[in-house]
Coordinates of C-alpha atoms in Angstrom, one line a residue:
X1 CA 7.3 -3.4 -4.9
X2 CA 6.7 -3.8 -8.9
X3 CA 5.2 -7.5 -7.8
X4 CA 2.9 -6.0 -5.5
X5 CA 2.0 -3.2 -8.1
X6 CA 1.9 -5.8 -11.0
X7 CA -1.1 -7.6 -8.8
X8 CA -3.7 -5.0 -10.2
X9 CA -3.6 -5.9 -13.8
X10 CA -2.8 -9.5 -13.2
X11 CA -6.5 -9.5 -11.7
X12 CA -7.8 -8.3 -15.1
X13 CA -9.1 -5.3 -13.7
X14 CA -9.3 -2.9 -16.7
X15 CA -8.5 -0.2 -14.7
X16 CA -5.0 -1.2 -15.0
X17 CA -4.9 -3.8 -17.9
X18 CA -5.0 -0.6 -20.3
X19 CA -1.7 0.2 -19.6
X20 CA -0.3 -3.3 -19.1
X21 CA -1.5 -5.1 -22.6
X22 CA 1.9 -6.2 -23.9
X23 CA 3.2 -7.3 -20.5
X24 CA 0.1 -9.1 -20.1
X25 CA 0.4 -10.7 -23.1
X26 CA 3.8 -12.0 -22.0
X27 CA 3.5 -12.6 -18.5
X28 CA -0.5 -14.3 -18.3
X29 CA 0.2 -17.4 -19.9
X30 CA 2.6 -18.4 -17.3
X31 CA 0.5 -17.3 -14.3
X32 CA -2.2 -20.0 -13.5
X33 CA -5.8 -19.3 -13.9
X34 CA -6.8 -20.3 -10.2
X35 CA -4.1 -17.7 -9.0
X36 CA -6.1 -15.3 -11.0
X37 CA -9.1 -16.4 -9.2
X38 CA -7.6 -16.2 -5.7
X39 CA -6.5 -12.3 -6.8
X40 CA -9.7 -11.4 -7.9
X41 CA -11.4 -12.5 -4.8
X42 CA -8.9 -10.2 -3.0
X43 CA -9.2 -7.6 -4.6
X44 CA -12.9 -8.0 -3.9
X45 CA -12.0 -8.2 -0.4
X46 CA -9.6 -5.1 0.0
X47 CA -12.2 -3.1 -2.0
X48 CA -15.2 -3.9 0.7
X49 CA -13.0 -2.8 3.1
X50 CA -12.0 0.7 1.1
X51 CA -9.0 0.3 0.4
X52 CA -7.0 0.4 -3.2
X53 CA -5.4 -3.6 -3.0
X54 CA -2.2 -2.7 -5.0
X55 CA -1.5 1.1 -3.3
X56 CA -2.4 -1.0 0.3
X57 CA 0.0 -3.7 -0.2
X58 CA 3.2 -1.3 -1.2
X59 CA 2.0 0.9 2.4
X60 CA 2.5 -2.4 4.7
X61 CA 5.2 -3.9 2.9
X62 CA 7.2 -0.4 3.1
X63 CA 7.2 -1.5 6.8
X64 CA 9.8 -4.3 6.1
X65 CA 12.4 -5.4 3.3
X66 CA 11.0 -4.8 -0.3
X67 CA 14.0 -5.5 -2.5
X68 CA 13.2 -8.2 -4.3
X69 CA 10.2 -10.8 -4.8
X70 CA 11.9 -13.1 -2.4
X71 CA 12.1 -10.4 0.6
X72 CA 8.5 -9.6 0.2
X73 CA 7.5 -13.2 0.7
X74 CA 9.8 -13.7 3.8
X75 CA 8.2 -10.8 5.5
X76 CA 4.6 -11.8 4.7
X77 CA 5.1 -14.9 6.1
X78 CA 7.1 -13.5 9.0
X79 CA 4.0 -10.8 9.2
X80 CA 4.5 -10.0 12.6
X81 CA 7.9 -9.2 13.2
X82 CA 9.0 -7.6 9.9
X83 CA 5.9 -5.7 9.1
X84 CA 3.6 -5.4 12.3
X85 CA 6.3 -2.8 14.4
X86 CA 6.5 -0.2 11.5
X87 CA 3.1 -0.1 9.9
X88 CA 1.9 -0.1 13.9
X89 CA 4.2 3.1 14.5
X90 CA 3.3 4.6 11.1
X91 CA 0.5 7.7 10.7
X92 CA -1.5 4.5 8.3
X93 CA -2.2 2.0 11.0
X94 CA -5.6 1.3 11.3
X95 CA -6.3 -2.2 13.1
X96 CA -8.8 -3.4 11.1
X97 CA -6.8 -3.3 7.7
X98 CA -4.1 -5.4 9.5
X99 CA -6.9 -7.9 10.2
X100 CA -7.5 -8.2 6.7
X101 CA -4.1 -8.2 6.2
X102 CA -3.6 -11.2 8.3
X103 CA -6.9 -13.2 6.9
X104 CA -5.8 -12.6 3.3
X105 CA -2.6 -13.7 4.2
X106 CA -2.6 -17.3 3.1
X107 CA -4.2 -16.9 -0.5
X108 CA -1.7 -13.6 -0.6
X109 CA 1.2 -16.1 0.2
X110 CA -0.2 -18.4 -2.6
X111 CA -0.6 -16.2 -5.5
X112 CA 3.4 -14.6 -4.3
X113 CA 3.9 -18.2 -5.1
X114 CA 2.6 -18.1 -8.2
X115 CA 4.2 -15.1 -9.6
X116 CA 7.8 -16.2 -8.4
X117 CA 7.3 -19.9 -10.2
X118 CA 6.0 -17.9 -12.9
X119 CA 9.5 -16.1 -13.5
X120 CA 8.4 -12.2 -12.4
X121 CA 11.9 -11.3 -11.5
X122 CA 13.6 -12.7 -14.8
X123 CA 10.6 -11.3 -16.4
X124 CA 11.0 -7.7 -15.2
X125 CA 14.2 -8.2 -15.5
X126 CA 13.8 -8.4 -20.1
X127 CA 11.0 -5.9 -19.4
X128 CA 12.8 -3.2 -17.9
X129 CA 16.4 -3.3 -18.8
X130 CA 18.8 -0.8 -17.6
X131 CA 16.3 1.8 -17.7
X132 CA 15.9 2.2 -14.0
X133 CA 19.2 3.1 -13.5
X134 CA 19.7 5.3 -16.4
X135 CA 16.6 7.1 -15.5
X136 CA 17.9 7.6 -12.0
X137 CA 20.8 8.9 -12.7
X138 CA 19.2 11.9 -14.9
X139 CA 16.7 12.0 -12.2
X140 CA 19.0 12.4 -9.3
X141 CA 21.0 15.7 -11.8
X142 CA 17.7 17.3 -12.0
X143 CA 16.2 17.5 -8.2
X144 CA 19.8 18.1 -7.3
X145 CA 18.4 21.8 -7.2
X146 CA 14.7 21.5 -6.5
X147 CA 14.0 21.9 -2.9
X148 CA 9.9 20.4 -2.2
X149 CA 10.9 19.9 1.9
X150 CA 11.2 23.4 2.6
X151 CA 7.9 24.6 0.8
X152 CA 6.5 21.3 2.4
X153 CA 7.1 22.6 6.1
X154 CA 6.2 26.0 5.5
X155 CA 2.9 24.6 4.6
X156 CA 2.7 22.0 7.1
X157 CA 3.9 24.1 10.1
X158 CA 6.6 21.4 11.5
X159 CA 9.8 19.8 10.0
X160 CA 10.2 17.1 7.9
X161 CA 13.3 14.9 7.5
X162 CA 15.7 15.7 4.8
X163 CA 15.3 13.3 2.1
X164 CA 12.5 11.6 0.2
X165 CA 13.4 8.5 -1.3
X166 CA 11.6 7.5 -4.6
X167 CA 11.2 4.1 -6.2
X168 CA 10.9 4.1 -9.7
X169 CA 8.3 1.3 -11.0
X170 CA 7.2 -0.5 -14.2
X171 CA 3.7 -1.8 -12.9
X172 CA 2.7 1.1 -11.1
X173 CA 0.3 3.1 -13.8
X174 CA -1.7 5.4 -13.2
X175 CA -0.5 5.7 -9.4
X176 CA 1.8 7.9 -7.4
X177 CA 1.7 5.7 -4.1
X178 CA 3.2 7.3 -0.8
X179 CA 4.5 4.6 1.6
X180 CA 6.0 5.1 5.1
X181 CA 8.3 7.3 5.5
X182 CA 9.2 10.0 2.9
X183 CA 9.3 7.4 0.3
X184 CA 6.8 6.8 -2.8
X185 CA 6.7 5.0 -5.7
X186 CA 6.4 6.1 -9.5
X187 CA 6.9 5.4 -12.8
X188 CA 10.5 5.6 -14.3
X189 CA 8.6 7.2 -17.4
X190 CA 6.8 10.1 -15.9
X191 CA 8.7 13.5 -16.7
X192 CA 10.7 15.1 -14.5
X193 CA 7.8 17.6 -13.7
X194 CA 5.6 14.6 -12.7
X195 CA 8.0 13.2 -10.5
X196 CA 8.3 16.9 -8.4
X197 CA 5.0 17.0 -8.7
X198 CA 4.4 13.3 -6.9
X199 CA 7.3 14.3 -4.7
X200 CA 5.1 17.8 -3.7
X201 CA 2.1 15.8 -3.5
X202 CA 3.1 12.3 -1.4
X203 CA 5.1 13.4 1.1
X204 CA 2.2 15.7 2.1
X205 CA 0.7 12.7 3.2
X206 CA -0.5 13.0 5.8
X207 CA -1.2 16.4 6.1
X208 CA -3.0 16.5 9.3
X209 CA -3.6 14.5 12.4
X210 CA -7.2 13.2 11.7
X211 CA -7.8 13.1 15.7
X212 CA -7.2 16.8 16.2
X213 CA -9.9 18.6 17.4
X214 CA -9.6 21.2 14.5
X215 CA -9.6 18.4 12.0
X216 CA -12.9 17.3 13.9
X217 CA -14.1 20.1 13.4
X218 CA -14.0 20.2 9.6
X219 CA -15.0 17.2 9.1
X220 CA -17.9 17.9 10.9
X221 CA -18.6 21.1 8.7
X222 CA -17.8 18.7 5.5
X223 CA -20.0 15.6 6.7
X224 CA -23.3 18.1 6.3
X225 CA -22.1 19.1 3.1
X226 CA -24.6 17.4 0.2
X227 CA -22.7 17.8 -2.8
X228 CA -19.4 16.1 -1.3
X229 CA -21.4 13.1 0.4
X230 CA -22.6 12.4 -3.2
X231 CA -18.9 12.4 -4.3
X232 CA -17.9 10.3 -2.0
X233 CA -20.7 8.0 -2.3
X234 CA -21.3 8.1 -6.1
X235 CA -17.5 8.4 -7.7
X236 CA -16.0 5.7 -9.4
X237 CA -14.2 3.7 -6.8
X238 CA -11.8 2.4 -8.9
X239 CA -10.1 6.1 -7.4
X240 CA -10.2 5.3 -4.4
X241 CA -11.0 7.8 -1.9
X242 CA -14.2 5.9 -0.8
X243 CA -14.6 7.7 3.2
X244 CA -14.7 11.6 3.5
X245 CA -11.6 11.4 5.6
X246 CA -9.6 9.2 3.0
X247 CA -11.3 12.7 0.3
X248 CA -10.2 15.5 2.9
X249 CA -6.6 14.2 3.1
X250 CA -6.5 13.8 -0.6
X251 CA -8.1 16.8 -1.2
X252 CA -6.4 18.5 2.0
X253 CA -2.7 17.5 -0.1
X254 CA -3.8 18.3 -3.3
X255 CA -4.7 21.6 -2.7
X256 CA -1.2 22.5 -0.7
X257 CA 0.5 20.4 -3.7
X258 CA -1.2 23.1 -5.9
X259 CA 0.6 26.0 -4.4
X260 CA 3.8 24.0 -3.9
X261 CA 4.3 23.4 -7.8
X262 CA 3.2 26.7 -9.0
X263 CA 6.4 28.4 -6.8
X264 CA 8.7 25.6 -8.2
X265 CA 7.4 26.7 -11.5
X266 CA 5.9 23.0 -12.5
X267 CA 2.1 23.3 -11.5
X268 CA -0.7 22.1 -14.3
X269 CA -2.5 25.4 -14.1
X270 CA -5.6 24.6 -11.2
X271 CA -8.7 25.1 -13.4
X272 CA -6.7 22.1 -15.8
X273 CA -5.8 19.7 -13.0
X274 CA -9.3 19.4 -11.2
X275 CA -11.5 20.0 -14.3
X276 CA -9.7 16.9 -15.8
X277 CA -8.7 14.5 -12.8
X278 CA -10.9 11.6 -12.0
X279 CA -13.9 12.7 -13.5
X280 CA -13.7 15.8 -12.0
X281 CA -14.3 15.0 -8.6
X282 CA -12.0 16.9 -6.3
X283 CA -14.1 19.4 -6.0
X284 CA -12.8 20.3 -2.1
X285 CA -9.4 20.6 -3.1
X286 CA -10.1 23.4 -5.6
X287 CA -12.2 25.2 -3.0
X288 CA -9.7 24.4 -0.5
X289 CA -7.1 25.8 -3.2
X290 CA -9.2 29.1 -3.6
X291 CA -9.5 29.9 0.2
X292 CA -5.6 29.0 0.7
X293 CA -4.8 31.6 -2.2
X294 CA -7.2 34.4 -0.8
X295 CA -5.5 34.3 2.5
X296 CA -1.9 34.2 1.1
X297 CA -0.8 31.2 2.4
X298 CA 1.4 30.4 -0.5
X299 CA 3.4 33.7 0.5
X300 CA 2.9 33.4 4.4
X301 CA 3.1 29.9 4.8
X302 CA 1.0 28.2 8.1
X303 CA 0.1 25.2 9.4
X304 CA -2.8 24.2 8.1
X305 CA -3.9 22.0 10.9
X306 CA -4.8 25.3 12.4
X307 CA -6.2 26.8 9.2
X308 CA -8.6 24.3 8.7
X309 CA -9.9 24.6 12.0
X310 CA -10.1 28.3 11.8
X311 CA -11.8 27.9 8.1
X312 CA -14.2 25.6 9.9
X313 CA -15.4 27.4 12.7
X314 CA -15.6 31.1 10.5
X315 CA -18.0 28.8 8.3
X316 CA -15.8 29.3 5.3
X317 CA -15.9 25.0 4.8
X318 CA -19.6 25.3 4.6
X319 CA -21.2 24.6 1.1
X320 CA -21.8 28.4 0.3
X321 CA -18.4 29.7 1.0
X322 CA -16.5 26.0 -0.5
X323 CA -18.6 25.9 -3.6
X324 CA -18.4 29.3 -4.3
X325 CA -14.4 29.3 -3.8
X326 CA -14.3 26.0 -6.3
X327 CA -17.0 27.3 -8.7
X328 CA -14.3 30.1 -9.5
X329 CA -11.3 28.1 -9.9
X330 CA -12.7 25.2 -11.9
X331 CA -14.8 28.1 -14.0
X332 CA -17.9 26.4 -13.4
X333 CA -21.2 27.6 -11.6
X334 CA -21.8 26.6 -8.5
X335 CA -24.5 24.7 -8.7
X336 CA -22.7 22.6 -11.5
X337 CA -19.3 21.3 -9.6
X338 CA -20.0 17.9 -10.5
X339 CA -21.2 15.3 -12.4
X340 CA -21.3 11.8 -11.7
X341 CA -20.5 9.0 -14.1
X342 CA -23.1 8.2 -16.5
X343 CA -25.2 10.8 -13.6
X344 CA -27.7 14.4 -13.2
X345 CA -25.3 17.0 -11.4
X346 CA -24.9 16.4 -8.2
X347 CA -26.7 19.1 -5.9
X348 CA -24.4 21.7 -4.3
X349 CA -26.8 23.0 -2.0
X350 CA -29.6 21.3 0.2
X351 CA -33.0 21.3 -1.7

């Protein structure tokens, strides 16, 4: 999974070279220039088709073996037997990103190539150490007594299994990627907090079935709402969350996440979080956050399937009830939720 990860800066996208200078440093004179060229034209390609390349690759290679550089290869050249059946039966599959899948398959297969002649095993190998296991082992003595499943299902309204599995990376910066299953990947270096706090958050996803009619009906409400078409049209992309249903399941998990971590006693305090995270822009999930808390559902628990239906159809997801909720958690007026890159304030109401 670090290979796949490691793809984003390799492409020189300084999104993720900023962490990654040292490594880069080491590992780029090694890695040929026309592999470099291949991986920027698919990242190109992944990003016309909304989706993150590196966070992508992890979610259909979780479908088959991942242990080492060699097992991803095997299954992307055996595509449709080691990956196809469990990305199919997964809550992910969508058939038009396994079409791209299968046409970025051969340059894919040829920059794998190029990392593996290149030495990225032996290479992460001197990077990394014994720092995995030693930071599993301390990780494994402190959520020894943290349960995030239960608070999970009372939120959710429907059992989970009873472990997550979580793969500590090197290239992974700044993600928290949830695969298949109730596994996700992230950095050995975050803090014990973080990690709880990416557990909270990932196996949330996702938190709805985006083809119930109560989900329909929200995203009906949201698709009419001006100020979070402007998000999702004018944010940087580098983000992700490029459709309003990739934002309301983001947003949709964040907000639950919120109230998970503040009874575990690790939450960054709400008005912090979304004031700060990626430029600001999850605006729904602090007005999600608001309604949640002014119905108690931290306390009563639910399942929000039906709550967001029930929000939608009371009107509380239109813009004056959802801007007014997030105006007074972020602290902010409501006519000034957000501001786009380099932008005016995005209107929160229609003119």
């Amino acid at each position: 999974m670090d290979a796949l990860c490691f793809l984003n800066p390799l492409s020189g996208d300084s999104f993720y070279t900023r962490f990654y200078a040292d490594e880069l440093a080491r590992f780029t004179p090694r890695f040929p220039a026309d592999a470099v060229t291949t991986l920027q034209q698919l990242k190109a390609s992944s990003r016309a088709q909304d989706q993150m390349m590196g966070p992508f690759l992890c979610l259909v290679f979780s479908a088959g073996p991942t242990g080492t550089l060699a097992d991803v290869r095997g299954a992307l050249t055996n595509a449709e037997t080691q990956l196809l059946p469990g990305f199919r039966a997964s809550p992910y599959w969508e058939p038009k990103a396994w079409d791209w899948f299968l046409t970025a398959r051969p340059d894919l297969a040829r920059v794998l190539e190029a990392l593996a002649a290149a030495g990225f095993p032996t290479f992460r190998r001197d990077v990394l150490g014994d720092r995995v296991e030693q930071r599993a082992t301390a990780l494994r003595q402190r959520l020894a007594g943290v349960d995030v499943i239960a608070e999970q299902e009372r939120l959710l309204g429907h059992r989970l299994q009873e472990d997550i599995a979580i793969d500590l990376m090197h290239f992974s910066k700044p993600h928290g990627i949830k695969v298949i299953g109730q596994r996700f990947l992230t950095h050995l270096t975050y803090s014990d907090e973080l990690v709880i706090r990416n557990a909270a958050h990932e196996i949330l996803h996702p938190p709805f079935d985006v083809a119930h009619p109560s989900i329909r009906a929200a995203l009906d409400v949201l698709r009419r709402d001006p100020l979070l078409t402007r998000i999702v049209a004018d944010h940087d992309p580098s983000f992700g969350y490029t459709t309003l249903e990739g934002l309301f399941d983001e947003d949709t998990a964040e907000a639950l996440e919120q109230l998970i971590t503040e009874r575990l006693g690790v939450a960054v305090p709400a008005r912090e979080r979304w004031r700060r995270a990626d430029d600001g822009m999850h605006v729904l999930a602090a007005g999600l956050y608001g309604l949640l808390k002014a119905d108690g559902f931290e306390r009563t628990g639910g399942i929000i399937q039906e709550w967001l239906g029930r929000a939608a159809n009371e009107g509380r997801l239109g813009p004056a009830s959802l801007h007014a909720s997030a105006a007074s958690v972020l602290g902010l007026p409501a006519g000034q939720l957000w501001k786009p890159p380099g932008g005016a304030l995005a209107p929160s109401s229609p003119p």
